[in-house]
Structure formats: C-alpha cells, structure tokens
Amino acid sequence: MISNCLFGCSCHMTMEQIASQIIGGVVNILTRHITKHIQHVTSSTKRVADMISKMEVLKGKSKDVSGRMEGNQRNRKVIPARVEGWLIEVEDVNKEVQSISTDVNIGCLHVKKRYRVGRNALKTIEKIECLINEEEKISWSDANIPLGRVDTKPSASTLAPSPSCETNDFKSRDKAFEDALKYLQQDDKTSQVIALCGMGGVGKTTMMEQLKKVAEDKQMFKWIAKSVVGQNPDILSVQNDIAAYLKNCDLPNASKLVRAEHLTKTIAKLSEDNKKVLIILDDVWKKIELKDIGLTSPLPKGVKLLLTSRDYNICKQIACNANLDLQVVKVDVLEEAEAHKFFSGITGVLEEDDPDKYHIGCDIVKKCGCLPLAIKLIASTLKSEEIFVWRSRLHCLNNNDLDKNVQEIIKISYEYIEEDEECKAIFLHCGLFPEDANIPIEDLARHACCLKLLKNVSTLRDARDKTKTCVQKLIHANLLINGDYVGCVKMHDLVLAFVLGRVSNGDPSWIINHGDVSKWGRDEMSKSYEKMSLTCRGLYEFPREFKYPNMDLLLLLNGDESLKFSENFYENMEHLQVIAYYQMSYPLLPRSLKCSTNLKALCLHSCKLMFDEFSFIGDLVNLVLENK
C-alpha cells in the first residue's frame, strides 16, 4: 500500500492501476504530438490554401490602413504609433506566404518537404490572425499633428540644394548652403543664431526652405517653427505662428508679455526633454526682441534661430541685444553661366535651337545682374513669345525701364533707407557713376562734404567717417557691394537701373548719360538740373546753349583731346561747387574756371593737363579741396 503523502491522494491503488494511468497519459501526449506532426504532412496543402486566403484578407486590411495613413499624412492628422510597424510586419508576413506558396506543389513522396511546408504554413496563419486581430484594435483619431513636429523618416538628401522644376541647381550656392547646414548641425553656442543675408530677390527664402527640408529629412530637430516677419513686424502674429508649430502651445488671449512667457515655458520644456527646436524668422527688416517671441538669453540647449534678411546690421542687432553669437551666410547673385542656364530653363530657348533669341537672352540676363528673381520674372513673360517681344524687353532694360515687379525688389530696400537722409543721399550719389564702375569712397566723402549732403560736418575727416559709415550701412543692406579695389564700392546693375529710372522721372533733377552722348537733345538743356554726369566718349564739343545756373556738381569721364570746351563754358554755372573729371584729356581752361567763385572741390583723376594749367587755382578763393 502507498500512502497519500507520496501520491497526493487518499485512495488505495494497486501498482497496476498506477502504471496504467501513467502509461495512458504518456500515450495521449505522444499521440497528440505525433498526430500534430503527421498533420503537418497530410494537411499541408489545405493549410497553404487557408494561409493564402487569410493573407488576402490581411492585404485588404493593410490597403485600408495604408490609405488611411496617407490621408492623415496629407491632412497632417495624427497617425497611431503602431501603424507603421504593423504595415512593415504585414509586408514581412506576405513575403513568408509567397515563399511557402512556391513550395506547395511537391510530390506525395517528399514527406520531409511537405512536413516543412505544413508546419511553416501553420505558424504563418497564426501570425496573420494575430495581425488581423491587432488591426481591429487600432484607434484612429482626427487630431491634427502640430505643424512644427518633425516625424518624417530620413530620406536621401544631399548637402546641396535640391533641383526644382526649373533646374535651379546652382553650384555656386553649394558653399553657402553647406556652411549654413554646418551651423545648424553644430551644438556649440557660437552658432545658435544663423543669418542668411543678401539683396532682395537673390534667393534667401529659397535657401531657407531648402535648409528646412534637409533638416526635416535628417531629423536634425524634433520641432521646426517658422514665421514671416516682414517690413512691419506684428509680434502677436509672430507669437501665433510659432505657437501653431509647437506641441500643446495654445497661447492665452492675453498681453504680449504673458504670451511670450507662455512660449518661453513651452520651448524650455522641449529643451528639457532633449527635443531640439529650430525657430525660423523669414524676411526680417527691423530689430525685434527675442524675448518677445519666447526666446531667452542664452538660448536653451538644442534651440537655434535662423534668420533671413536683406540687412546684416539688423541681424547683428538682434543677436547682440540677446548676447548671442551670430553666424552670417552671404547669399550672392548667380554666376553668369548659371544665370544663363536658369533663364534658358524657364524660356525653353537653347543656343542650338534659336541662337538669335538665346543671345538676346544673354544680354537680358546681364541687365538683370544675374539676380534669380529678376531673371525668373522676366523670363516667365518671354516664354513662347516672338523675338520682337524679346528685343523690346531688352530695349526697355537698356533704357532703365524696369519691369514693375523687378522694380519693386529694389524699391522696397530703397524706401527702407529713406528715413536716413544721409544714407539716401550717398546712395543716390553713387548712381552718378557708370555701370560696373568702381566708385572711390574718398570721392564720395569729398563730394558729400562740399555739397553738404552730411549734417554737422565741418572737416573732411568728419565727412570721411560719416561717408564710410553710410557706405557700410548700404553694403549691409545690399544696396551697394564691395568694389574690385580697396576703398571702392560698386552698384548692382538693377540697383543702378532703379536710380537712373528715378532720375529719368525727374526725381532728383539730374542729367546722367553714360551711353550715346552724341544724341544729346535740346530737351536735356533745362536750366533746373542740379547735377550732371556724362561719359564724353564720342562727344566733340559741348552745345553752345550749355547753361545750368542751378548746377552744383559736374562729373565728366573719358573725354579725348578732340573734345572742345567753349570759352564761356562755366559762366552760367555760378552755383557749381564740385568738378570731378576722370580720364579727361585737357578738359578745362584756366580763364573759364575763374568764373566759378563758389567752387569748393576740384577732383582730377588720370587727366592730361598742360604744365601751366594750374596758374588759375589761386583765383579760386573758395576752393577747399583739390585732388590731382
């Protein structure tokens, strides 16, 4: 007899009964196990059929889920976290089904292969059923994704800008683009503020959008917020824009200060959670306080600010006021070959197809100064037009008659400096010089001093300092560019055309002619003109009616020995204060200059003079500046 302490029962059993129960249980287990393995062989065909049938059901559900996901992506709706992983698993299971299905047509005698097929089909059916059940539990919602959240998968992006439909893949921009991208990727505090600066229409916003796209593709930031600031910043609107891009950032209907504090807390919380944030302020014209848009000084870890502006000084002020370092990336005009390619890409005109149109196009591109936006605006109007339309447009550009939209590019920048009368005066004065001229800053200072273009200036040194300050402001505002030589500046072709366009409309009342002066007409003999700038090449004598009593500046260039001055040339210029001659051969007569008692500056550059032609200078009692 065996006690219950050993077998856990109180009944008395014989050894035969115990053995029978044990053997019976083992037999049942072995039978089920053997049956299962036998069914892998005998039911393999049926299982494969069931697997294929269930896979078709799963593929239908996968198509529905994929369509729903794409719809949510288009409409920026929240996609359940499990969806992408679920779709990947469905694809993997489908590959298993296809692999098993290829092995189903095997003979009855291939027991081992049929066994493997049946077993694998059963396992795959279980996976399929599990995925079908999981799909029914996916919970969709119509909640919107915050605009600024970066949740896309990295795509094949290059460091260079992506080519657009107009093939504007500008290689000359690669260096600037790579520099800006490098600053965005750096984690040190020296590159927390990055500015893209360049003249209007050069492509700053385009480069910013390309940088934003690469930053999203590479998942460099978790959140990217953007606001277009414009000429008249509305801080409340900028606050709203940034809030719209950030997670759970509903700004209260309160004061600017309260809303700024709310933004500050939101950005700080993202930083604490190791979520990198990029704030983009596009088209900045005036200084704004970063604290007003929720950015503290120093910026929280992982937070960067990207600016685009025509004016470097504005970006510098924004960074300095917040005690932040600034990295500036200059966006320049296109190289000439790129500009031609860009123009041809829009118009569809190639040299081998229509050489006449193509060469007119090259001249148009040159008049546009290789400025992308100007090229795009003009090329768009010439697409599919006859050649006479092209010639007409080039004629307008040659006469400084700019397209309205092109003119607006420069006008906005010009109006921006109108409040600074001294900068405006220096800017317009640069328009007196020919196209592509290297304008000596020293000459600008001398002219400005004598013509009283600068306030509270009593010495030439003061005039130099103020002129250099104005020139620097104009360069930073991209209305002037550095010259080819030290101490010189130049004007972009379109900027010069804008100034000459204003002059031709009588504002200001000047004569500027650096073209064909042989066709000088009587309508240009008005006594009201205040300044004159002429390239004298091809001119043999000045008209006898040369009388300008209101003129205070006379600037003549490139006159040869055949050019004749009448004896009374200066007699009717009693207000003349500045004479500036460049590369003139024997340009003036001593007895004529005696008539100009108000003359304050005589500037002669690379001029041919007779040895005794300076005997009259002592008679110029008001002459304060002389440069030979």
Tab-separated table of C-alpha atoms in Angstrom, residues 193-587:
chain	number	residue	atom	x	y	z
A	193	VAL	CA	21.863	82.273	-34.376
A	194	ILE	CA	22.394	81.926	-38.144
A	195	ALA	CA	21.510	84.627	-40.675
A	196	LEU	CA	21.116	84.292	-44.445
A	197	CYS	CA	21.790	87.767	-45.862
A	198	GLY	CA	21.661	89.078	-49.416
A	199	MET	CA	19.946	91.600	-51.668
A	200	GLY	CA	16.261	91.315	-52.468
A	201	GLY	CA	15.432	88.565	-54.952
A	202	VAL	CA	18.738	86.725	-54.519
A	203	GLY	CA	17.103	83.590	-53.092
A	204	LYS	CA	17.432	83.798	-49.299
A	205	THR	CA	13.973	82.384	-48.616
A	206	THR	CA	14.516	79.633	-51.192
A	207	MET	CA	17.738	78.586	-49.473
A	208	MET	CA	15.980	78.722	-46.105
A	209	GLU	CA	13.250	76.375	-47.356
A	210	GLN	CA	15.890	74.000	-48.722
A	211	LEU	CA	17.702	74.022	-45.376
A	212	LYS	CA	14.415	73.366	-43.601
A	213	LYS	CA	13.714	70.397	-45.882
A	214	VAL	CA	17.146	68.855	-45.273
A	215	ALA	CA	16.809	69.462	-41.524
A	216	GLU	CA	13.472	67.619	-41.603
A	217	ASP	CA	14.772	64.746	-43.723
A	218	LYS	CA	17.805	64.287	-41.489
A	219	GLN	CA	15.668	64.756	-38.359
A	220	MET	CA	18.140	67.331	-37.057
A	221	PHE	CA	15.349	68.902	-34.984
A	222	LYS	CA	12.234	67.483	-33.378
A	223	TRP	CA	10.349	70.761	-33.819
A	224	ILE	CA	10.671	73.440	-36.511
A	225	ALA	CA	8.647	76.666	-36.280
A	226	LYS	CA	8.537	79.398	-38.933
A	227	SER	CA	7.180	82.927	-39.182
A	228	VAL	CA	7.408	85.552	-41.937
A	229	VAL	CA	8.177	88.813	-40.130
A	230	GLY	CA	8.059	91.364	-42.981
A	231	GLN	CA	8.628	95.118	-43.083
A	232	ASN	CA	6.173	95.940	-40.313
A	233	PRO	CA	6.582	93.264	-37.634
A	234	ASP	CA	3.478	92.255	-35.713
A	235	ILE	CA	4.815	90.483	-32.622
A	236	LEU	CA	1.407	88.989	-31.786
A	237	SER	CA	1.287	87.376	-35.238
A	238	VAL	CA	4.838	86.064	-34.871
A	239	GLN	CA	3.909	84.619	-31.478
A	240	ASN	CA	0.847	82.948	-33.011
A	241	ASP	CA	2.891	81.468	-35.846
A	242	ILE	CA	5.471	79.942	-33.514
A	243	ALA	CA	2.780	78.595	-31.184
A	244	ALA	CA	0.950	76.971	-34.109
A	245	TYR	CA	4.051	74.925	-34.898
A	246	LEU	CA	4.776	73.775	-31.346
A	247	LYS	CA	3.174	70.960	-29.341
A	248	ASN	CA	0.389	71.842	-26.883
A	249	CYS	CA	1.094	75.545	-27.162
A	250	ASP	CA	-2.251	77.318	-27.113
A	251	LEU	CA	-1.492	80.939	-26.323
A	252	PRO	CA	-3.848	82.710	-23.944
A	253	ASN	CA	-5.804	85.745	-25.063
A	254	ALA	CA	-3.570	87.999	-23.007
A	255	SER	CA	-0.845	90.616	-23.279
A	256	LYS	CA	2.267	90.269	-25.398
A	257	LEU	CA	4.338	89.705	-22.262
A	258	VAL	CA	2.131	86.892	-20.913
A	259	ARG	CA	2.064	85.163	-24.287
A	260	ALA	CA	5.871	85.463	-24.549
A	261	GLU	CA	6.266	83.828	-21.133
A	262	HIS	CA	3.973	81.011	-22.255
A	263	LEU	CA	6.168	80.439	-25.324
A	264	THR	CA	9.312	80.577	-23.184
A	265	LYS	CA	7.990	77.794	-20.910
A	266	THR	CA	6.975	75.660	-23.889
A	267	ILE	CA	10.372	75.963	-25.563
A	268	ALA	CA	12.196	75.387	-22.259
A	269	LYS	CA	10.155	72.215	-21.631
A	270	LEU	CA	11.040	70.863	-25.083
A	271	SER	CA	14.690	71.602	-24.365
A	272	GLU	CA	14.498	69.798	-21.002
A	273	ASP	CA	13.042	66.775	-22.788
A	274	ASN	CA	16.050	66.820	-25.175
A	275	LYS	CA	13.820	67.868	-28.078
A	276	LYS	CA	15.800	70.116	-30.417
A	277	VAL	CA	13.948	73.174	-31.733
A	278	LEU	CA	14.601	75.394	-34.771
A	279	ILE	CA	12.871	78.784	-34.932
A	280	ILE	CA	12.909	80.433	-38.390
A	281	LEU	CA	12.211	84.154	-38.843
A	282	ASP	CA	11.958	84.964	-42.550
A	283	ASP	CA	12.230	88.387	-44.219
A	284	VAL	CA	13.374	90.382	-41.187
A	285	TRP	CA	13.518	94.150	-41.781
A	286	LYS	CA	13.601	95.624	-38.293
A	287	LYS	CA	15.120	94.761	-34.951
A	288	ILE	CA	12.916	92.589	-32.767
A	289	GLU	CA	13.438	91.496	-29.180
A	290	LEU	CA	13.833	87.729	-28.976
A	291	LYS	CA	12.298	87.651	-25.510
A	292	ASP	CA	9.051	88.870	-27.072
A	293	ILE	CA	8.789	85.618	-29.020
A	294	GLY	CA	9.738	83.346	-26.151
A	295	LEU	CA	13.499	83.076	-26.741
A	296	THR	CA	15.606	83.690	-23.663
A	297	SER	CA	19.267	84.630	-23.430
A	298	PRO	CA	21.154	82.374	-23.610
A	299	LEU	CA	19.004	80.164	-25.786
A	300	PRO	CA	18.008	76.848	-24.155
A	301	LYS	CA	20.103	73.828	-25.080
A	302	GLY	CA	19.188	72.437	-28.509
A	303	VAL	CA	17.411	75.628	-29.653
A	304	LYS	CA	18.579	77.502	-32.766
A	305	LEU	CA	17.379	80.613	-34.578
A	306	LEU	CA	17.585	81.009	-38.369
A	307	LEU	CA	17.059	84.492	-39.856
A	308	THR	CA	16.758	85.739	-43.433
A	309	SER	CA	17.238	89.441	-44.109
A	310	ARG	CA	18.449	91.963	-46.651
A	311	ASP	CA	20.266	93.809	-43.882
A	312	TYR	CA	23.176	92.275	-41.970
A	313	ASN	CA	23.035	95.090	-39.383
A	314	ILE	CA	19.516	94.124	-38.331
A	315	CYS	CA	20.556	90.522	-37.708
A	316	LYS	CA	23.601	91.723	-35.793
A	317	GLN	CA	21.440	93.952	-33.562
A	318	ILE	CA	19.009	91.117	-32.847
A	319	ALA	CA	21.849	88.794	-31.796
A	320	CYS	CA	23.780	91.436	-29.823
A	321	ASN	CA	20.726	92.548	-27.860
A	322	ALA	CA	20.299	88.953	-26.710
A	323	ASN	CA	24.042	88.478	-26.023
A	324	LEU	CA	24.215	85.739	-28.654
A	325	ASP	CA	26.888	84.975	-31.230
A	326	LEU	CA	25.864	85.369	-34.861
A	327	GLN	CA	26.967	83.359	-37.881
A	328	VAL	CA	26.261	85.152	-41.181
A	329	VAL	CA	25.989	83.331	-44.506
A	330	LYS	CA	26.065	85.650	-47.525
A	331	VAL	CA	23.810	84.649	-50.419
A	332	ASP	CA	25.198	86.173	-53.625
A	333	VAL	CA	23.851	86.556	-57.147
A	334	LEU	CA	24.376	83.699	-59.595
A	335	GLU	CA	27.432	83.091	-61.661
A	336	GLU	CA	26.878	84.132	-65.274
A	337	ALA	CA	26.775	80.585	-66.688
A	338	GLU	CA	24.224	79.540	-64.047
A	339	ALA	CA	22.112	82.611	-64.739
A	340	HIS	CA	22.040	81.814	-68.495
A	341	LYS	CA	21.091	78.209	-67.766
A	342	PHE	CA	18.360	79.353	-65.374
A	343	PHE	CA	16.949	81.779	-67.948
A	344	SER	CA	17.035	79.138	-70.698
A	345	GLY	CA	15.409	76.594	-68.410
A	346	ILE	CA	12.404	78.890	-67.937
A	347	THR	CA	12.070	80.155	-71.525
A	348	GLY	CA	12.970	76.821	-73.123
A	349	VAL	CA	15.291	78.605	-75.589
A	350	LEU	CA	18.682	76.993	-76.226
A	351	GLU	CA	21.513	78.345	-78.351
A	352	GLU	CA	21.415	75.442	-80.807
A	353	ASP	CA	17.653	75.859	-81.328
A	354	ASP	CA	17.382	79.638	-81.662
A	355	PRO	CA	20.744	81.466	-81.486
A	356	ASP	CA	19.194	84.918	-82.047
A	357	LYS	CA	16.812	84.631	-79.125
A	358	TYR	CA	19.484	82.992	-76.997
A	359	HIS	CA	21.931	85.868	-77.417
A	360	ILE	CA	19.213	88.433	-76.647
A	361	GLY	CA	18.515	86.371	-73.550
A	362	CYS	CA	22.192	86.572	-72.556
A	363	ASP	CA	22.002	90.372	-72.763
A	364	ILE	CA	18.815	90.364	-70.671
A	365	VAL	CA	20.476	88.196	-68.040
A	366	LYS	CA	23.391	90.644	-67.873
A	367	LYS	CA	20.996	93.578	-67.412
A	368	CYS	CA	19.332	91.596	-64.619
A	369	GLY	CA	22.707	91.397	-62.908
A	370	CYS	CA	22.326	87.597	-62.559
A	371	LEU	CA	19.663	88.163	-59.882
A	372	PRO	CA	17.488	84.998	-59.735
A	373	LEU	CA	14.129	86.621	-59.018
A	374	ALA	CA	14.568	89.268	-61.721
A	375	ILE	CA	15.574	86.567	-64.214
A	376	LYS	CA	12.583	84.452	-63.261
A	377	LEU	CA	10.097	87.326	-63.530
A	378	ILE	CA	11.343	88.479	-66.926
A	379	ALA	CA	11.941	85.005	-68.378
A	380	SER	CA	8.397	83.972	-67.439
A	381	THR	CA	6.970	86.831	-69.525
A	382	LEU	CA	9.123	85.912	-72.557
A	383	LYS	CA	8.302	82.205	-72.677
A	384	SER	CA	6.761	81.301	-76.073
A	385	GLU	CA	6.937	84.949	-77.239
A	386	GLU	CA	8.174	86.125	-80.632
A	387	ILE	CA	11.677	87.541	-80.994
A	388	PHE	CA	10.422	91.125	-81.364
A	389	VAL	CA	8.990	90.890	-77.833
A	390	TRP	CA	12.424	89.822	-76.591
A	391	ARG	CA	14.073	92.760	-78.376
A	392	SER	CA	11.514	95.143	-76.925
A	393	ARG	CA	12.129	93.914	-73.389
A	394	LEU	CA	15.909	94.276	-73.799
A	395	HIS	CA	15.388	97.805	-75.151
A	396	CYS	CA	13.392	98.687	-72.023
A	397	LEU	CA	16.120	97.324	-69.768
A	398	ASN	CA	18.789	99.230	-71.668
A	399	ASN	CA	16.784	102.399	-71.013
A	400	ASN	CA	16.412	101.562	-67.306
A	401	ASP	CA	12.702	100.911	-67.764
A	402	LEU	CA	12.375	98.045	-65.317
A	403	ASP	CA	9.537	95.579	-65.121
A	404	LYS	CA	7.154	96.704	-62.348
A	405	ASN	CA	7.774	93.572	-60.276
A	406	VAL	CA	11.539	93.812	-60.747
A	407	GLN	CA	11.480	97.486	-59.768
A	408	GLU	CA	9.593	96.571	-56.608
A	409	ILE	CA	12.515	94.382	-55.479
A	410	ILE	CA	14.794	97.434	-55.265
A	411	LYS	CA	12.135	99.963	-54.321
A	412	ILE	CA	11.362	98.197	-51.054
A	413	SER	CA	15.015	98.351	-49.998
A	414	TYR	CA	15.307	101.977	-51.106
A	415	GLU	CA	12.229	103.028	-49.144
A	416	TYR	CA	13.676	101.285	-46.124
A	417	ILE	CA	16.661	103.710	-46.080
A	418	GLU	CA	14.614	106.820	-46.891
A	419	GLU	CA	14.398	107.720	-43.210
A	420	ASP	CA	18.189	108.036	-43.128
A	421	GLU	CA	18.624	111.094	-45.327
A	422	GLU	CA	22.424	110.896	-45.305
A	423	CYS	CA	22.494	107.253	-46.438
A	424	LYS	CA	19.886	108.043	-49.060
A	425	ALA	CA	21.974	110.943	-50.382
A	426	ILE	CA	25.146	108.818	-50.596
A	427	PHE	CA	23.178	106.002	-52.250
A	428	LEU	CA	21.736	108.274	-54.947
A	429	HIS	CA	25.122	109.940	-55.448
A	430	CYS	CA	26.593	106.543	-56.364
A	431	GLY	CA	24.104	106.491	-59.232
A	432	LEU	CA	26.093	109.267	-60.923
A	433	PHE	CA	28.823	106.771	-61.827
A	434	PRO	CA	28.676	104.441	-64.851
A	435	GLU	CA	27.574	100.823	-64.795
A	436	ASP	CA	30.080	98.458	-63.151
A	437	ALA	CA	32.223	101.416	-62.041
A	438	ASN	CA	34.488	101.136	-59.009
A	439	ILE	CA	33.403	104.206	-57.044
A	440	PRO	CA	36.125	105.655	-54.763
A	441	ILE	CA	34.745	106.156	-51.253
A	442	GLU	CA	37.157	109.065	-50.868
A	443	ASP	CA	35.430	110.835	-53.779
A	444	LEU	CA	32.037	110.230	-52.210
A	445	ALA	CA	33.313	111.798	-48.977
A	446	ARG	CA	34.726	114.879	-50.775
A	447	HIS	CA	31.554	115.392	-52.810
A	448	ALA	CA	29.351	114.891	-49.762
A	449	CYS	CA	31.373	117.389	-47.740
A	450	CYS	CA	31.245	120.134	-50.354
A	451	LEU	CA	27.618	119.570	-51.346
A	452	LYS	CA	26.509	119.448	-47.698
A	453	LEU	CA	24.976	116.001	-48.039
A	454	LEU	CA	26.002	115.252	-44.447
A	455	LYS	CA	24.769	117.011	-41.325
A	456	ASN	CA	27.030	118.613	-38.729
A	457	VAL	CA	30.204	118.012	-40.724
A	458	SER	CA	32.896	120.687	-40.523
A	459	THR	CA	36.046	118.833	-41.612
A	460	LEU	CA	36.983	116.398	-44.320
A	461	ARG	CA	37.862	113.845	-41.649
A	462	ASP	CA	34.325	114.025	-40.278
A	463	ALA	CA	32.980	113.673	-43.818
A	464	ARG	CA	35.129	110.589	-44.397
A	465	ASP	CA	33.917	108.945	-41.190
A	466	LYS	CA	30.264	109.653	-41.913
A	467	THR	CA	30.569	108.600	-45.542
A	468	LYS	CA	32.254	105.326	-44.624
A	469	THR	CA	29.526	104.692	-42.048
A	470	CYS	CA	26.821	105.282	-44.663
A	471	VAL	CA	28.620	103.101	-47.212
A	472	GLN	CA	28.903	100.293	-44.682
A	473	LYS	CA	25.183	100.530	-43.918
A	474	LEU	CA	24.364	100.418	-47.623
A	475	ILE	CA	26.620	97.395	-48.148
A	476	HIS	CA	24.988	95.615	-45.215
A	477	ALA	CA	21.590	96.498	-46.688
A	478	ASN	CA	22.799	95.028	-50.012
A	479	LEU	CA	22.235	98.282	-51.903
A	480	LEU	CA	25.965	98.586	-52.565
A	481	ILE	CA	28.587	95.887	-52.984
A	482	ASN	CA	32.320	95.870	-52.334
A	483	GLY	CA	34.363	97.059	-55.293
A	484	ASP	CA	37.165	95.298	-57.097
A	485	TYR	CA	39.716	97.541	-55.378
A	486	VAL	CA	40.316	98.544	-51.788
A	487	GLY	CA	38.440	101.734	-50.915
A	488	CYS	CA	35.867	101.329	-53.710
A	489	VAL	CA	32.250	100.244	-53.915
A	490	LYS	CA	30.003	99.243	-56.791
A	491	MET	CA	26.284	99.219	-57.576
A	492	HIS	CA	24.438	96.132	-58.737
A	493	ASP	CA	23.137	96.678	-62.277
A	494	LEU	CA	19.478	96.532	-61.239
A	495	VAL	CA	20.050	98.923	-58.340
A	496	LEU	CA	21.721	101.395	-60.709
A	497	ALA	CA	18.850	100.978	-63.185
A	498	PHE	CA	16.424	101.787	-60.370
A	499	VAL	CA	18.300	105.015	-59.540
A	500	LEU	CA	18.513	106.023	-63.189
A	501	GLY	CA	14.818	105.303	-63.568
A	502	ARG	CA	14.085	107.773	-60.785
A	503	VAL	CA	16.412	110.324	-62.355
A	504	SER	CA	14.703	109.982	-65.736
A	505	ASN	CA	11.425	110.793	-64.000
A	506	GLY	CA	12.886	113.985	-62.566
A	507	ASP	CA	13.492	112.747	-59.015
A	508	PRO	CA	16.121	114.016	-58.454
A	509	SER	CA	16.644	116.609	-61.197
A	510	TRP	CA	19.917	115.339	-62.650
A	511	ILE	CA	21.394	114.557	-66.071
A	512	ILE	CA	23.119	111.174	-66.259
A	513	ASN	CA	24.256	109.861	-69.619
A	514	HIS	CA	26.908	107.205	-69.980
A	515	GLY	CA	25.679	105.953	-73.317
A	516	ASP	CA	25.480	107.722	-76.659
A	517	VAL	CA	26.001	111.393	-75.792
A	518	SER	CA	26.149	112.289	-79.495
A	519	LYS	CA	22.343	112.187	-79.451
A	520	TRP	CA	22.087	114.737	-76.681
A	521	GLY	CA	18.857	116.598	-77.322
A	522	ARG	CA	17.613	120.073	-76.522
A	523	ASP	CA	15.166	118.624	-74.011
A	524	GLU	CA	18.211	117.982	-71.811
A	525	MET	CA	19.115	121.681	-71.725
A	526	SER	CA	16.788	122.532	-68.860
A	527	LYS	CA	18.237	125.162	-66.534
A	528	SER	CA	16.782	123.357	-63.494
A	529	TYR	CA	19.265	120.456	-63.462
A	530	GLU	CA	21.372	120.301	-60.310
A	531	LYS	CA	23.917	117.636	-61.197
A	532	MET	CA	25.419	116.326	-64.414
A	533	SER	CA	27.351	113.123	-65.065
A	534	LEU	CA	28.461	112.355	-68.610
A	535	THR	CA	30.728	109.872	-70.340
A	536	CYS	CA	32.175	112.066	-73.103
A	537	ARG	CA	33.423	109.310	-75.403
A	538	GLY	CA	32.215	110.254	-78.898
A	539	LEU	CA	31.418	113.850	-77.932
A	540	TYR	CA	33.391	116.512	-79.845
A	541	GLU	CA	32.011	119.691	-78.335
A	542	PHE	CA	29.507	120.845	-75.771
A	543	PRO	CA	26.426	122.679	-77.014
A	544	ARG	CA	26.678	126.474	-77.029
A	545	GLU	CA	23.458	126.591	-75.004
A	546	PHE	CA	25.284	124.865	-72.138
A	547	LYS	CA	23.718	126.939	-69.323
A	548	TYR	CA	22.923	125.412	-65.941
A	549	PRO	CA	22.738	128.109	-63.273
A	550	ASN	CA	21.479	125.641	-60.604
A	551	MET	CA	24.146	123.003	-61.173
A	552	ASP	CA	26.327	122.230	-58.161
A	553	LEU	CA	28.208	119.165	-59.485
A	554	LEU	CA	29.772	118.420	-62.864
A	555	LEU	CA	31.188	114.917	-63.393
A	556	LEU	CA	32.787	114.136	-66.771
A	557	LEU	CA	34.522	110.924	-67.853
A	558	ASN	CA	36.564	109.622	-70.789
A	559	GLY	CA	36.904	112.740	-72.933
A	560	ASP	CA	39.642	112.698	-75.558
A	561	GLU	CA	41.705	115.532	-76.989
A	562	SER	CA	39.135	116.290	-79.671
A	563	LEU	CA	36.543	117.415	-77.111
A	564	LYS	CA	36.231	121.217	-77.190
A	565	PHE	CA	35.065	123.458	-74.366
A	566	SER	CA	33.682	126.863	-75.258
A	567	GLU	CA	35.355	129.897	-73.682
A	568	ASN	CA	32.253	130.730	-71.659
A	569	PHE	CA	31.669	127.099	-70.620
A	570	TYR	CA	31.412	127.847	-66.886
A	571	GLU	CA	29.991	131.339	-66.991
A	572	ASN	CA	26.418	130.214	-66.406
A	573	MET	CA	27.259	127.796	-63.587
A	574	GLU	CA	27.558	130.249	-60.743
A	575	HIS	CA	26.451	127.633	-58.189
A	576	LEU	CA	28.946	124.985	-59.286
A	577	GLN	CA	30.684	123.579	-56.189
A	578	VAL	CA	32.255	120.299	-57.309
A	579	ILE	CA	34.088	119.455	-60.517
A	580	ALA	CA	35.153	115.823	-60.925
A	581	TYR	CA	36.930	114.747	-64.095
A	582	TYR	CA	38.016	111.161	-64.796
A	583	GLN	CA	40.387	110.275	-67.655
A	584	MET	CA	39.831	113.552	-69.470
A	585	SER	CA	42.400	114.957	-71.940
A	586	TYR	CA	42.948	118.723	-71.462
A	587	PRO	CA	39.481	119.160	-70.016
